[in-house]
Coordinates of C-alpha atoms in Angstrom, one line a residue:
Chain A
E828 CA 122.9 193.8 98.9
L829 CA 120.8 192.0 96.4
K830 CA 121.8 188.3 96.1
V831 CA 120.5 185.6 93.9
E832 CA 120.9 181.9 94.5
Q833 CA 120.0 179.2 92.1
N834 CA 119.9 175.5 92.7
P835 CA 120.8 173.0 91.5
L836 CA 123.8 174.3 89.6
F837 CA 124.0 171.1 87.5
L838 CA 121.1 169.0 86.5
S839 CA 121.1 165.8 84.5
M840 CA 117.7 164.5 83.5
Q841 CA 116.3 161.7 81.5
E842 CA 113.9 162.6 78.6
G843 CA 110.3 162.5 79.7
K844 CA 111.0 163.4 83.3
N845 CA 109.9 166.4 85.3
Y846 CA 112.1 168.7 87.4
T847 CA 112.2 172.1 89.0
I848 CA 114.9 174.7 89.2
Y849 CA 114.8 177.1 92.2
C850 CA 115.8 180.7 92.4
N851 CA 116.0 182.5 95.8
Y852 CA 116.7 186.2 96.2
S853 CA 117.6 188.3 99.2
T854 CA 115.7 191.6 99.0
T855 CA 112.5 193.0 97.7
S856 CA 112.6 193.2 93.9
D857 CA 110.4 194.6 91.2
R858 CA 110.8 191.9 88.7
L859 CA 112.3 188.5 88.1
Y860 CA 113.6 187.1 84.8
W861 CA 114.4 183.7 83.4
Y862 CA 117.0 183.4 80.6
R863 CA 118.3 180.5 78.6
Q864 CA 121.9 180.3 77.3
D865 CA 123.1 177.7 74.8
P866 CA 126.8 176.9 74.7
G867 CA 128.7 179.6 72.9
K868 CA 125.6 181.7 72.4
S869 CA 124.1 184.7 74.1
L870 CA 121.2 184.9 76.6
E871 CA 117.6 184.4 75.4
S872 CA 114.8 185.8 77.4
L873 CA 112.2 183.2 78.5
F874 CA 110.0 184.8 81.1
V875 CA 109.5 188.0 83.1
L876 CA 107.5 187.8 86.3
L877 CA 106.2 191.0 87.8
S878 CA 103.9 190.2 90.7
N879 CA 103.3 187.7 93.5
G880 CA 101.6 184.6 92.2
A881 CA 102.6 185.2 88.6
V882 CA 102.8 182.1 86.5
K883 CA 103.9 181.9 82.9
Q884 CA 104.2 178.9 80.6
E885 CA 105.8 178.3 77.3
G886 CA 105.9 174.8 75.9
R887 CA 107.4 172.5 78.5
L888 CA 108.6 175.3 80.8
M889 CA 106.6 177.0 83.5
A890 CA 107.8 179.8 85.7
S891 CA 106.2 181.0 88.9
L892 CA 107.0 183.7 91.5
D893 CA 106.3 183.9 95.2
T894 CA 107.4 187.4 96.3
K895 CA 106.7 186.7 100.0
A896 CA 109.1 183.8 100.0
R897 CA 111.4 185.6 97.5
L898 CA 111.4 182.4 95.4
S899 CA 110.9 181.7 91.8
T900 CA 110.7 178.3 90.2
L901 CA 111.2 177.1 86.7
H902 CA 109.4 173.8 86.2
I903 CA 110.3 171.5 83.3
T904 CA 107.7 169.0 82.2
A905 CA 108.5 165.9 80.2
A906 CA 112.0 167.1 79.3
V907 CA 113.4 166.7 75.8
H908 CA 117.0 166.9 74.5
D909 CA 116.4 170.4 73.0
L910 CA 116.0 171.8 76.5
S911 CA 119.6 171.2 77.3
A912 CA 121.1 174.6 78.1
T913 CA 122.1 176.8 81.0
Y914 CA 119.2 178.6 82.7
F915 CA 119.6 181.8 84.6
C916 CA 117.3 183.7 86.8
A917 CA 117.9 187.4 87.4
V918 CA 116.4 189.9 89.8
A919 CA 116.1 193.6 89.1
T920 CA 115.2 196.7 91.0
Y921 CA 113.3 199.6 89.4
N922 CA 114.8 200.6 86.0
N923 CA 117.2 197.6 86.1
N924 CA 119.8 199.8 87.7
D925 CA 120.7 196.9 89.9
M926 CA 120.4 193.6 88.0
R927 CA 121.7 190.4 89.6
F928 CA 122.0 187.0 88.0
G929 CA 122.1 183.7 89.6
A930 CA 125.0 181.4 88.9
G931 CA 123.0 179.4 86.4
T932 CA 121.7 175.9 86.2
R933 CA 123.4 173.7 83.5
L934 CA 120.7 171.3 82.4
T935 CA 121.5 168.2 80.4
V936 CA 118.7 166.1 79.1
K937 CA 119.7 162.6 78.1
P938 CA 117.8 160.2 75.9
Chain B
E284 CA 120.7 194.0 61.1
T285 CA 118.2 193.2 63.8
G286 CA 118.4 192.9 67.6
V287 CA 121.6 193.6 69.4
T288 CA 124.9 193.3 67.5
Q289 CA 128.4 193.2 68.9
T290 CA 131.8 193.5 67.3
P291 CA 134.3 192.0 67.3
R292 CA 133.1 188.6 68.3
H293 CA 136.6 187.5 69.3
L294 CA 139.5 189.6 70.5
V295 CA 142.9 188.7 71.7
M296 CA 145.0 191.5 73.2
G297 CA 148.2 192.0 75.2
M298 CA 148.2 193.8 78.5
T299 CA 149.6 197.0 77.0
N300 CA 147.1 197.2 74.1
K301 CA 144.2 199.6 73.8
K302 CA 141.0 198.2 72.1
S303 CA 137.3 199.0 72.0
L304 CA 134.3 196.8 72.0
K305 CA 131.2 198.0 70.1
C306 CA 127.5 197.3 70.6
E307 CA 124.6 198.5 68.5
Q308 CA 120.9 197.9 69.2
H309 CA 118.3 198.1 66.5
L310 CA 115.3 197.8 68.8
G311 CA 114.6 201.4 69.6
H312 CA 115.4 200.9 73.2
N313 CA 116.5 203.7 75.6
A314 CA 118.9 201.8 77.9
M315 CA 122.0 199.8 77.3
Y316 CA 124.2 197.6 79.5
W317 CA 127.6 196.0 79.6
Y318 CA 128.0 192.6 81.4
K319 CA 131.0 190.4 82.1
Q320 CA 130.6 186.7 82.0
S321 CA 133.5 184.7 83.5
A322 CA 133.8 181.0 83.7
K323 CA 133.6 180.9 87.5
K324 CA 131.4 183.8 88.4
P325 CA 127.8 184.8 87.8
L326 CA 127.0 187.3 85.1
E327 CA 128.2 190.7 86.4
L328 CA 126.5 194.0 85.5
M329 CA 129.3 196.5 84.8
F330 CA 127.7 199.6 83.4
V331 CA 124.2 200.9 82.8
Y332 CA 123.1 203.8 80.5
N333 CA 119.6 205.1 80.7
F334 CA 118.8 207.7 78.0
K335 CA 122.6 208.0 77.3
E336 CA 123.3 208.8 80.9
Q337 CA 125.5 206.5 82.9
T338 CA 123.5 205.4 86.0
E339 CA 125.5 202.5 87.3
N340 CA 129.1 201.6 87.7
N341 CA 129.5 198.5 89.9
S342 CA 133.0 199.3 91.1
V343 CA 134.5 198.4 87.7
P344 CA 138.2 199.1 87.4
S345 CA 139.1 202.3 85.5
R346 CA 140.9 200.2 82.8
F347 CA 137.3 199.7 81.5
S348 CA 135.8 202.9 80.1
P349 CA 132.3 203.0 78.7
E350 CA 131.0 205.4 76.1
C351 CA 127.4 205.9 74.9
P352 CA 127.3 208.5 72.1
N353 CA 123.6 207.9 71.4
S354 CA 120.8 205.5 72.4
S355 CA 121.7 203.0 69.8
H356 CA 125.5 202.6 70.3
L357 CA 127.6 201.6 73.3
F358 CA 131.3 201.2 73.5
L359 CA 133.6 199.7 76.0
H360 CA 137.2 201.0 75.8
L361 CA 139.9 198.8 77.1
H362 CA 143.4 199.6 78.2
T363 CA 146.1 197.9 80.2
L364 CA 144.0 194.9 80.9
Q365 CA 144.9 192.0 83.1
P366 CA 144.7 188.3 82.2
E367 CA 141.9 187.9 84.8
D368 CA 139.8 190.3 82.5
S369 CA 139.6 187.5 80.0
A370 CA 135.8 186.8 79.7
L371 CA 132.8 187.0 77.5
Y372 CA 131.5 190.6 77.4
L373 CA 127.8 190.9 76.7
C374 CA 125.9 194.0 75.7
A375 CA 122.2 194.3 76.3
S376 CA 119.4 196.8 75.7
S377 CA 116.0 197.4 77.1
E378 CA 113.1 199.8 77.1
V379 CA 113.2 201.4 80.5
A380 CA 109.8 202.1 82.1
G381 CA 108.2 199.7 79.7
N382 CA 106.0 196.9 80.8
T383 CA 108.7 194.5 81.5
D384 CA 112.1 196.1 81.0
T385 CA 113.3 192.8 79.5
Q386 CA 116.9 193.0 78.4
Y387 CA 117.9 191.7 75.0
F388 CA 121.4 190.5 74.7
G389 CA 123.9 190.6 72.0
P390 CA 126.1 187.6 71.0
G391 CA 129.0 188.8 73.1
T392 CA 132.7 189.4 72.5
R393 CA 135.0 186.7 73.7
L394 CA 138.1 188.6 75.1
T395 CA 141.4 187.0 75.8
V396 CA 144.1 189.0 77.5
L397 CA 147.6 187.6 77.2

């Protein structure tokens, strides 16, 4: 069974600091996604990672994928308050017929 | 309208009621999904439709009944729900067999079962 574990589940950061969110999954997967969810809002796609060693960056966020370790990371650089949200990783098999989400990491960035 | 829309945004129903949630995607995608987001559980995939054909049903109780009349519309029919079914129900769509199959989510329907 495909399982996805994220940690930490809660993260409180000071502005300007760096931190990493980890996403482990249990079985071989075709693709890994990172989403952001603001309170009361829907999920917004951030990154999709398709191959071992893939790295994508957008602003202060950078995602990477190690398929051998079954691990993805979301690195936050010099956090700002606007990054406060819940971040989810999700792992899918071919055609997304089995899509599993992690529990989410609730990030709070404090001034 | 753009993206993925859902109606209603909020719904309160009794356990004996019958209601339907509606989802419409304006992205030209060929797959649609229903998810349940509860306060204390990870996002759960409920149903998958690829090219209007249902391809996944993750042991969802029969009191939830999906319908996909065409590739742009998806419904979730609800009847005799339980209070534990109260949750945010999210619809998503994607282009299957595209480069990324990224799913685009609607705003959700906040359901409360009394």
